[in-house]
Coordinates of C-alpha atoms and ligand atoms in Angstrom, one line a residue:
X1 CA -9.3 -22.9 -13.3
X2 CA -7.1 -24.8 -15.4
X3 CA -4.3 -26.2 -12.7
X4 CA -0.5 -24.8 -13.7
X5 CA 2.5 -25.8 -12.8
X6 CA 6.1 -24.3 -13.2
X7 CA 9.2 -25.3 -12.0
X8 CA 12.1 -22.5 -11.1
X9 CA 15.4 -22.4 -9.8
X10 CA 16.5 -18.9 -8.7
X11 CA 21.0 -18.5 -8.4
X12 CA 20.1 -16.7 -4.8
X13 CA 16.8 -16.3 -2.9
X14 CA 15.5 -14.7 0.4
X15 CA 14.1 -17.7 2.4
X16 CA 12.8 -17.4 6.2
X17 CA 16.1 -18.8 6.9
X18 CA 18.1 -16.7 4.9
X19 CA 19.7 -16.3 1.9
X20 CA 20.4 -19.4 0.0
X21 CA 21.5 -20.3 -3.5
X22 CA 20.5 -22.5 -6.7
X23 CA 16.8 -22.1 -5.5
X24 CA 14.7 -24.5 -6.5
X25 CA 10.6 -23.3 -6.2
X26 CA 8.1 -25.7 -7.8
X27 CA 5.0 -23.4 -7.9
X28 CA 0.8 -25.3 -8.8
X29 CA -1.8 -22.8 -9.2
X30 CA -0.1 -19.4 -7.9
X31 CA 1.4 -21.0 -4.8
X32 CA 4.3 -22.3 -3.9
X33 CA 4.2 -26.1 -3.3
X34 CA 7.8 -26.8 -2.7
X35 CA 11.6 -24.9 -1.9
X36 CA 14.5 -26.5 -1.9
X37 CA 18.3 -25.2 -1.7
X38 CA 21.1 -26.3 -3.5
X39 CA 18.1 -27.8 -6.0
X40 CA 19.2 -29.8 -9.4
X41 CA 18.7 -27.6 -12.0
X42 CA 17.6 -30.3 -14.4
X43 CA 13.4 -29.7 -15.8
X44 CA 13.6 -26.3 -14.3
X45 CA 13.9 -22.5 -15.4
X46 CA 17.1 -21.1 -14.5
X47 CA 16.3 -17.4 -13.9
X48 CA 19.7 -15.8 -13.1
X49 CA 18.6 -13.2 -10.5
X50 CA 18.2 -12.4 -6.7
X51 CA 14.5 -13.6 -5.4
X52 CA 13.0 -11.8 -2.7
X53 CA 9.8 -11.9 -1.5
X54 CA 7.3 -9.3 -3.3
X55 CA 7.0 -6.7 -0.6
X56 CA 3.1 -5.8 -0.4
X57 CA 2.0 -1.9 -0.5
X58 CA -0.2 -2.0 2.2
X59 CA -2.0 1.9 1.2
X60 CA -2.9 3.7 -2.5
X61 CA -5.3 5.5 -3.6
X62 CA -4.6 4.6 -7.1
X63 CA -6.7 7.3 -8.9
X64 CA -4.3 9.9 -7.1
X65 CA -1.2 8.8 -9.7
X66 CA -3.3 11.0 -12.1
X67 CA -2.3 14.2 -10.5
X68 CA 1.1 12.9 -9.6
X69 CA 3.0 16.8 -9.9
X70 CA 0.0 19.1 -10.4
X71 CA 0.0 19.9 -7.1
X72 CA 3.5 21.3 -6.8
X73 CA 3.2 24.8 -7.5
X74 CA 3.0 27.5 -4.8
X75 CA -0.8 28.6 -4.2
X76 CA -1.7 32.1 -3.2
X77 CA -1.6 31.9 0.7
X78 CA 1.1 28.9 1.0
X79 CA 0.3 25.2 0.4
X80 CA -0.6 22.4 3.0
X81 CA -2.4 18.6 3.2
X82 CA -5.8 20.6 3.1
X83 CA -4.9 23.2 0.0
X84 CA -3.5 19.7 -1.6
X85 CA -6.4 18.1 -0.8
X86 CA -8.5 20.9 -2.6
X87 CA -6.6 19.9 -5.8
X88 CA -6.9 16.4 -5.1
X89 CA -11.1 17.0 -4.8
X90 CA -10.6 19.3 -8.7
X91 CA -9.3 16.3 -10.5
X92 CA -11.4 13.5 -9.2
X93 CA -14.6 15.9 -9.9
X94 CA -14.9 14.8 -13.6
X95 CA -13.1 10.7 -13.9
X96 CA -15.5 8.5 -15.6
X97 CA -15.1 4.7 -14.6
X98 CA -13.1 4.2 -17.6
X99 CA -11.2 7.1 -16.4
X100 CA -10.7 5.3 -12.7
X101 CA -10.0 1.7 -14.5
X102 CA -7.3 3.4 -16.9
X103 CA -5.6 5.3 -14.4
X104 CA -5.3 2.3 -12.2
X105 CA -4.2 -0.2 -14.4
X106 CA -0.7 1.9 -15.0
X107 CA -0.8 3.1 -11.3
X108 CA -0.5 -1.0 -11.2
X109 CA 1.8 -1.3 -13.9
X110 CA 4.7 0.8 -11.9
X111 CA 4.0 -0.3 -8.6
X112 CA 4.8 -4.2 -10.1
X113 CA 7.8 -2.6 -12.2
X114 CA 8.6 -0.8 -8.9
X115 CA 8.8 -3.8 -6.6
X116 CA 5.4 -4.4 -4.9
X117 CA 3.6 -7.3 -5.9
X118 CA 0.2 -6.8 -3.5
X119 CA -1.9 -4.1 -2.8
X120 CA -4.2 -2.9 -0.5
X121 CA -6.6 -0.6 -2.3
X122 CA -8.4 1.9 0.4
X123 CA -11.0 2.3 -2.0
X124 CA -13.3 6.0 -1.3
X125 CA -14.5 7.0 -5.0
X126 CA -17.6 5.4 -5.4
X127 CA -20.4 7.2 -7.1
X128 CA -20.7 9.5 -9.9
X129 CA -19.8 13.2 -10.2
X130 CA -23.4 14.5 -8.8
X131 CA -23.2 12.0 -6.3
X132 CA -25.5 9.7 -7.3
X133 CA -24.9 6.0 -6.9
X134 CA -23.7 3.6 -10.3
X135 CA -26.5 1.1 -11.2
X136 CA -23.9 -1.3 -9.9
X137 CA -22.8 0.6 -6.3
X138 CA -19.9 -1.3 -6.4
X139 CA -19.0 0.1 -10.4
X140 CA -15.8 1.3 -9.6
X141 CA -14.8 -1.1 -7.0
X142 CA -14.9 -3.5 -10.1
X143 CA -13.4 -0.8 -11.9
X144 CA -10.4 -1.7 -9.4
X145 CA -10.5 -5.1 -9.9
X146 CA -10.2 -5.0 -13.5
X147 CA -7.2 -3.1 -13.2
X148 CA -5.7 -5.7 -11.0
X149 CA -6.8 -8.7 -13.4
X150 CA -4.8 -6.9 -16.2
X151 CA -2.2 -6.3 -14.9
X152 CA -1.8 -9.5 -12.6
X153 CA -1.3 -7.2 -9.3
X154 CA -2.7 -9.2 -6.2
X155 CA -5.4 -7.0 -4.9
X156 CA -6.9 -6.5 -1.6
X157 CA -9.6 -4.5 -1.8
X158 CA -10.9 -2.2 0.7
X159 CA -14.0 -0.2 0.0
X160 CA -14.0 2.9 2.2
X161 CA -16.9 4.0 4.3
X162 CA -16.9 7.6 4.3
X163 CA -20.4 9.6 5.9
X164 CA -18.9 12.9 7.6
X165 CA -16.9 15.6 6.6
X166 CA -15.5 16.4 10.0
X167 CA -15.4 15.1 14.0
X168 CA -19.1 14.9 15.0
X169 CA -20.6 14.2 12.1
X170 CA -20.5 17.7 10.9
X171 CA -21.7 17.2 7.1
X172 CA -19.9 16.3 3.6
X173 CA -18.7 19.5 1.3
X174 CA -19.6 19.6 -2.3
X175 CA -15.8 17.9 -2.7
X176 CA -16.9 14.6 -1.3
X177 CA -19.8 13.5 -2.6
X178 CA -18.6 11.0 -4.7
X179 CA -17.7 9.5 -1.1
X180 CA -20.3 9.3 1.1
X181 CA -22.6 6.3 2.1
X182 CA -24.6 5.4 5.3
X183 CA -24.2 1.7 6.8
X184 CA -26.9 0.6 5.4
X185 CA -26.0 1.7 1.7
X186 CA -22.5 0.3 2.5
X187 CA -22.9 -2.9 3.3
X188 CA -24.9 -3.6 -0.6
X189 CA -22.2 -1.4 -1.9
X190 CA -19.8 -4.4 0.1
X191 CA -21.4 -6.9 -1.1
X192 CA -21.6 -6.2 -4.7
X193 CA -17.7 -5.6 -4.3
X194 CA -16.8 -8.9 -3.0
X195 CA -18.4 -10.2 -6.0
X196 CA -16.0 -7.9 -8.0
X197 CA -13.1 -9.7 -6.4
X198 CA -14.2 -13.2 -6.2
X199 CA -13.9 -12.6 -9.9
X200 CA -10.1 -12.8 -9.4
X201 CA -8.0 -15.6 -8.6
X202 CA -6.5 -14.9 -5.1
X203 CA -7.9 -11.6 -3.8
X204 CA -9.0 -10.5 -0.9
X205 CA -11.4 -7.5 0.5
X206 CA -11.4 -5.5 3.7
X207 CA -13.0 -2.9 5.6
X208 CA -11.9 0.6 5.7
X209 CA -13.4 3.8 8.2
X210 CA -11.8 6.8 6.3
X211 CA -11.0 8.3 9.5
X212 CA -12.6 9.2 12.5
X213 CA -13.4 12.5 11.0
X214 CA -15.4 10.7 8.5
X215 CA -16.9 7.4 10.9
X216 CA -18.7 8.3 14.0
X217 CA -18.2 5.9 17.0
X218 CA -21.8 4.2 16.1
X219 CA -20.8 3.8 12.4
X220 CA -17.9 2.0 13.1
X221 CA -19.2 -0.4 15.2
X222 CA -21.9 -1.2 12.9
X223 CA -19.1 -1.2 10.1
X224 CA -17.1 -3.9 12.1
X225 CA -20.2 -6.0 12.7
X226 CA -20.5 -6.2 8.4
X227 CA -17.0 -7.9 8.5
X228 CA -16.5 -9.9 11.4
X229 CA -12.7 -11.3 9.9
X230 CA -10.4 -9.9 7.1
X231 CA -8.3 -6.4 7.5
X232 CA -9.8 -3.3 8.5
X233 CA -7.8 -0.2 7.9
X234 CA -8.4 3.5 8.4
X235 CA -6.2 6.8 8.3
X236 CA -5.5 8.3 11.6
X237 CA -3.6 10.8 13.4
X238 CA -1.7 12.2 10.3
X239 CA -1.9 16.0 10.5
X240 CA -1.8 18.1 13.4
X241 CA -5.2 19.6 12.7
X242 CA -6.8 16.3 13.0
X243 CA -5.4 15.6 16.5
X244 CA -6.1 19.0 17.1
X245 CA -9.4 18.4 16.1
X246 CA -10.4 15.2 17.5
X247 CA -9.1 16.4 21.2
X248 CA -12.0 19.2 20.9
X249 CA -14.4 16.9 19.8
X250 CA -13.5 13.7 22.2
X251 CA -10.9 15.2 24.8
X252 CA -8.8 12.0 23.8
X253 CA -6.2 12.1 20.8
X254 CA -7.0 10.5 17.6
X255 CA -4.7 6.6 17.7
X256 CA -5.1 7.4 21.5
X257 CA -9.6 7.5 21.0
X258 CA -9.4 4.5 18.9
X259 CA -7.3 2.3 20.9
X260 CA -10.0 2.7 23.9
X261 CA -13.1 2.4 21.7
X262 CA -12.3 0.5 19.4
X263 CA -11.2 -3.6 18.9
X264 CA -7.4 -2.8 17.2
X265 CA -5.5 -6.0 16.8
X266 CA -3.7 -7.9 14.0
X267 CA -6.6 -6.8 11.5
X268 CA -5.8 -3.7 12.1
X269 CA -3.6 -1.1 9.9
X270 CA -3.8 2.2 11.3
X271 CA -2.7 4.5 8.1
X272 CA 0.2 6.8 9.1
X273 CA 0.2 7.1 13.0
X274 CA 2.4 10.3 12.8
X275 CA 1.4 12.3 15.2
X276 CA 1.8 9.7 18.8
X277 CA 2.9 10.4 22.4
X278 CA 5.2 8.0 23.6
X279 CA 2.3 6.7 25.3
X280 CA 0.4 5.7 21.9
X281 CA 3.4 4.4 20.5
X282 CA 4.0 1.8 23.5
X283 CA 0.5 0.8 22.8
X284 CA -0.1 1.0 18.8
X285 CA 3.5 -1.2 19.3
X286 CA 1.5 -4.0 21.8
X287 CA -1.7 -3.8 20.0
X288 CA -0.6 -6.0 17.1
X289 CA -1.9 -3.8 14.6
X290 CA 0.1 -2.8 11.6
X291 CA 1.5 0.9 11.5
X292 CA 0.6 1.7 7.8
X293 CA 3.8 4.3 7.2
X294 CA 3.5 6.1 3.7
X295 CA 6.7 7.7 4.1
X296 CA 7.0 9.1 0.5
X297 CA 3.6 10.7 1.0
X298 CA 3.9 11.7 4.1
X299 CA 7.1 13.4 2.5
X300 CA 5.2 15.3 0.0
X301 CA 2.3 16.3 2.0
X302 CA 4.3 18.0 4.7
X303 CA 2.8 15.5 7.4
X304 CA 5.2 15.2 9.5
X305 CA 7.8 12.3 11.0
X306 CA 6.3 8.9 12.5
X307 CA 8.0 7.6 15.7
X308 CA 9.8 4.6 13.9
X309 CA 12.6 4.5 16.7
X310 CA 10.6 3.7 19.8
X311 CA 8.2 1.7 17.5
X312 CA 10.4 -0.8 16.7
X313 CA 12.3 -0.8 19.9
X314 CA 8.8 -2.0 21.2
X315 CA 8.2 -4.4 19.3
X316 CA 5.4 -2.2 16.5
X317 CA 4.8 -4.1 13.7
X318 CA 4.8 -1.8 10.5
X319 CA 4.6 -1.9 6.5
X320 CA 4.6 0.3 3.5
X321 CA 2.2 2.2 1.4
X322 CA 2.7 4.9 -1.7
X323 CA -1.1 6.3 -0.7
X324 CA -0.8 9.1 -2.8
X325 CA 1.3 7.5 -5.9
X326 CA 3.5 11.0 -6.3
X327 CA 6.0 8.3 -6.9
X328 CA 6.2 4.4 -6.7
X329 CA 9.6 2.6 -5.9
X330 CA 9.1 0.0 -3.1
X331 CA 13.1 0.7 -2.5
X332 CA 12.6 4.2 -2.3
X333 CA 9.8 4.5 0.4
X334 CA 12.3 2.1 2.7
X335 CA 15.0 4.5 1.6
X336 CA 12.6 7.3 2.7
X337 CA 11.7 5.7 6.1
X338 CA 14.9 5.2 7.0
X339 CA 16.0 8.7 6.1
X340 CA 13.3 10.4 7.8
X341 CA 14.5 8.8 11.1
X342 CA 18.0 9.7 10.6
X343 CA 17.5 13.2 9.7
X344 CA 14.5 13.6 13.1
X345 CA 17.4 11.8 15.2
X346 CA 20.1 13.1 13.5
X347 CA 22.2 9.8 13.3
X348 CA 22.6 7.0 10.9
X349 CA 21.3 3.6 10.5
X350 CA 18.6 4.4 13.0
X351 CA 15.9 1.5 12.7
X352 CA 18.1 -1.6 13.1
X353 CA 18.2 -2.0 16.9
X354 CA 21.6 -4.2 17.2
X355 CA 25.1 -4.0 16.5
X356 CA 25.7 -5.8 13.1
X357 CA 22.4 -5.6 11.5
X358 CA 22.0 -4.2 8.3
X359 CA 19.3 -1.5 8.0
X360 CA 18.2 -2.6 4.6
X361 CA 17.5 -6.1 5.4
X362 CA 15.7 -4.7 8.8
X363 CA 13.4 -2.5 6.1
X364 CA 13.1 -5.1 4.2
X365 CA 12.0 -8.0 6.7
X366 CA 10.1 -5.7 8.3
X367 CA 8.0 -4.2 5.4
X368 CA 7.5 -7.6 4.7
X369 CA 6.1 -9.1 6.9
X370 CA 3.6 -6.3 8.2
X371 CA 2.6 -5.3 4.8
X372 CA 1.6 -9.3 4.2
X373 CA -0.7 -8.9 7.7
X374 CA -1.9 -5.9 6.4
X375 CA -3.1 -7.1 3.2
X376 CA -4.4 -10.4 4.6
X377 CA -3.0 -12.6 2.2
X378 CA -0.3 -15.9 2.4
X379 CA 2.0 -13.5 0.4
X380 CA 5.3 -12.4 2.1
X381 CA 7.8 -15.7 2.2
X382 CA 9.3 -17.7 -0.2
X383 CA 8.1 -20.5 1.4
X384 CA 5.5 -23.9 1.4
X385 CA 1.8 -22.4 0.8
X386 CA 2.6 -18.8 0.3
X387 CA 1.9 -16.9 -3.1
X388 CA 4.8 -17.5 -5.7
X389 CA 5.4 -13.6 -5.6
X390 CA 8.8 -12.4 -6.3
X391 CA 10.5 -9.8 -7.3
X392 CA 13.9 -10.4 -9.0
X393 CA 17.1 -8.6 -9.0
X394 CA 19.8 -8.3 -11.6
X395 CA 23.3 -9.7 -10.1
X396 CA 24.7 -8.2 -13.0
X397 CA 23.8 -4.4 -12.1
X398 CA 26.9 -2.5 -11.1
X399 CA 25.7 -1.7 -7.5
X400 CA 24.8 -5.2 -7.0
X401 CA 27.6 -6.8 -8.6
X402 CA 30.6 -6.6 -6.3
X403 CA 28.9 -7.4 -2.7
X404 CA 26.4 -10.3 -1.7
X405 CA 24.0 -11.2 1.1
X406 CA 22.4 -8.6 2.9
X407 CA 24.2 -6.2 1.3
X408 CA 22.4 -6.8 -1.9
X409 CA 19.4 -5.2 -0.1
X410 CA 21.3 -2.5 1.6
X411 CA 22.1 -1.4 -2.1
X412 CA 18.6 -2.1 -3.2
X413 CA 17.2 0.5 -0.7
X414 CA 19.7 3.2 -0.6
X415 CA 22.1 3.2 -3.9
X416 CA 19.7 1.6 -7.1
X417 CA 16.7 1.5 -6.4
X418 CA 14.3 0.2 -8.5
X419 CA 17.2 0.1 -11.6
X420 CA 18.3 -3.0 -9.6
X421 CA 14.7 -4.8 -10.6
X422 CA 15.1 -7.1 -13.6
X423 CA 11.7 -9.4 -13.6
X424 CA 8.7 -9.5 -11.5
X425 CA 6.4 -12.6 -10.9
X426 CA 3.1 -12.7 -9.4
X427 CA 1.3 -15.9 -8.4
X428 CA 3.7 -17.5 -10.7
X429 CA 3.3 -15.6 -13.6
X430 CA 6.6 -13.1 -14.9
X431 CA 4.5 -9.6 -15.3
X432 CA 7.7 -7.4 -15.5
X433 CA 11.2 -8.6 -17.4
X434 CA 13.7 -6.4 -17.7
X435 CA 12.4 -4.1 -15.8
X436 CA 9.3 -3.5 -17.8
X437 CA 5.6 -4.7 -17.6
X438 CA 4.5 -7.2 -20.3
X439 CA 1.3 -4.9 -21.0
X440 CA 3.0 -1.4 -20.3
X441 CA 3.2 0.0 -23.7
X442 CA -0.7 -0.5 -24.3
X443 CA -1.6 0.1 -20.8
X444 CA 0.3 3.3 -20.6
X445 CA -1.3 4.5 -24.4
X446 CA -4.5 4.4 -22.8
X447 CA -3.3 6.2 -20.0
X448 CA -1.5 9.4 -21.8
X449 CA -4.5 9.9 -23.8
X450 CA -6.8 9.4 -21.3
X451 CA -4.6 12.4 -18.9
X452 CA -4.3 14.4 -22.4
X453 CA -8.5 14.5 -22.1
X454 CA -8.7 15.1 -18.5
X455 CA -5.8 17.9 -18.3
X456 CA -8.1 19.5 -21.3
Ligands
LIG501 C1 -7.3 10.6 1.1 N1 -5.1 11.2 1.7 O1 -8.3 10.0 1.5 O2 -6.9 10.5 -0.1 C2 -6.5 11.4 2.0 C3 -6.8 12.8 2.0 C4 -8.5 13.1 3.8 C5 -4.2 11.2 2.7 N2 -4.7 11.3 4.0 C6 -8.3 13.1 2.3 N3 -2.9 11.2 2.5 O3 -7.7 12.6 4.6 O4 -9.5 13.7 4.2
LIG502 ZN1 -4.6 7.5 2.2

């Protein structure tokens, strides 16, 4: 690689110390070598904005933004997760790896025009429509990866081992045989992946159990022994009839089984987590691991409400994720968090635990810094050695305007949203200005014409 170097200096910036003004960052190859207040503007770019730290999305499926609102009409005998997941199996039946690339690459462009600047990609779509393996297992794992390399998102991939279609190792339904692999077919399909990545400047990969309905006990120890370091992520406890499900088939609820059997520290993101005991909470909270909240999803798919309050009073760590790309604002899912809280506790600014605080900046901080362990990354600072990822608000915008500080984040979250974004860098390089990806107009071509085809 060809070393770069650029020099900024940013009017106001988030640091680990707090806010600060006439930022100086001098950024070499993506990271950021040196931060300095109160910098000299001379032989830098002035960029008149408010840097924060990218916030990472720590859970997508990024295929899903295809059938963003085709699941929102009333079905015959009421909707629910498993009637939306019937829809969800429909649409991914026929997507060619052009298809997969396509839709991901402007899934990518609005989650960096929305305010995330990593992802973690929980990866399940791996083989053709009959099921068979690509010549290359890992096809549309790279599939992934391209999208990423155009469109300059900082990727973590996880591919997705998925082998059951229910507790016990009952088998898959037609629906999921694009999904399904046995350890040993895994760890190739792993391998050939991390070469997909290593293709990239500064990305990581992961392991990822679907769920315990779709790893048996066996499976996932064998999994863990393929990737003895990096993140490991897997969806649990996230509708009823899965903890109804997994206390038939273990006696033990579903964050409650793998918290016994299983090794769940820092690597660990556990997707969702709705459904705890106050028990589970106190422990998911000392574990370490990263409470993977989709809130937006979660939303959508009638999932029910986390136990953020008690989380955070115990110290949880947590971060967040648009899973299902219905919609992708970074703002908005903190906005939703937050608002799920207050309306399940019926009370206002819920998640901030002291007098004083500001419950956008708690979001924020927060989001941060357990999305960044989630991904497994140095992103998440604007700070010595991190990725030079911000995102960039306009000063200028009439909700920003008039108030400063924390405030400025406060506003973010709850009154503009992502209207507040005006540029976006990753690893040093502007991908959105003025709100808008560089590559969106051709990116987003591709995409109509490839949903006009699909939708028929
Ligand atoms: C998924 N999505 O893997 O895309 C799942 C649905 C399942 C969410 N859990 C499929 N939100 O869990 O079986
Ligand atoms: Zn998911």
């Amino acid at each position: 690689m060809v070393s770069s170097t650029r020099k900024l200096t940013f009017d106001h910036a988030l640091l680990p110390t707090g806010w600060a003004t006439d930022v100086g960052i001098d950024i070499t190859d993506g990271s950021i070598r040196a931060v300095q207040a109160n910098a000299p503007s001379e032989g830098r770019e002035r960029i008149n904005g408010i840097a924060l730290p990218g916030l990472p999305n720590l859970h997508s499926h990024t295929f899903q933004r295809g059938m963003g609102g085709l699941a929102e009409t009333r079905g015959p005998r009421g909707d629910s997760f498993w009637t939306w997941r019937q829809v969800m199996y429909r649409f991914l039946g026929s997507l060619t790896p052009d298809d997969v690339e396509v839709i991901a690459a402007a899934a990518m462009v609005e989650m960096l025009e929305g305010g995330f600047t990593a992802l973690a990609e929980f990866h399940y779509v791996h083989h053709d429509v009959d099921g068979k393996p690509y010549d290359n297992p890992a096809e549309l794992s790279a599939r992934i990866a391209a999208a990423a390399h155009e469109t300059g998102m900082g990727l973590t991939l996880l591919p997705v081992l998925y082998s059951s279609g229910g507790f016990g190792g009952v088998a898959p339904t037609d629906g999921q045989v694009r999904f399904v692999n046995d350890v040993a077919k895994y760890a190739t399909l792993y391998d050939r992946a991390k070469d997909a990545v290593a293709n990239l400047d500064d990305a990581a990969i992961g392991i990822a159990p679907h769920s315990l309905r779709a790893v048996s006990p066996e499976a996932l120890k064998e999994l863990l022994a393929i990737a003895p370091l990096g993140p490991v992520h897997i969806h649990v406890a996230e509708q009823v009839k899965e903890v109804e499900d997994c206390l038939a088939w273990s006696g033990q609820r579903p964050v409650e089984w793998l918290l016994d059997h299983a090794p769940v520290d820092e690597r660990w993101c556990l997707v969702h987590a709705t459904h705890l005991t106050p028990e589970e909470t106190q422990r998911l909270a000392r574990s370490g691991a990263v409470a993977g909240l989709c809130p937006i999803t979660e939303a959508n798919l009638g999932d029910g409400i986390f136990d953020g309050v008690d989380f955070l009073r115990a110290g949880g760590v947590f971060g967040v994720g648009s899973d299902s790309n219905i919609e992708l604002t970074a703002p908005g899912e903190l906005k939703q968090l937050e608002y799920s809280q207050r309306l399940k506790h019926k009370a206002r600014n819920v998640l901030p635990g002291d007098e004083g605080e500001s419950t956008g900046r708690v979001l924020y901080d927060g989001a941060v810094a357990g999305g960044a362990r989630a991904v497994g990354r140095r992103v998440g600072a604007i700070d010595t050695g991190y990725r030079a990822d911000f995102v960039i608000l306009d000063p200028k915008h009439p909700h920003l305007s008039m108030v400063s500080g924390d405030r400025w984040l406060d506003c973010y979250v709850f009154t503009a949203g992502t209207a507040a974004i005006d540029s976006v860098i990753v690893a040093g390089q502007t991908v959105v200005s003025k709100g808008r990806h560089q590559k969106r107009e051709a990116i987003m071509d591709k995409y109509v014409a490839t949903m006009r085809r699909i939708l028929g």
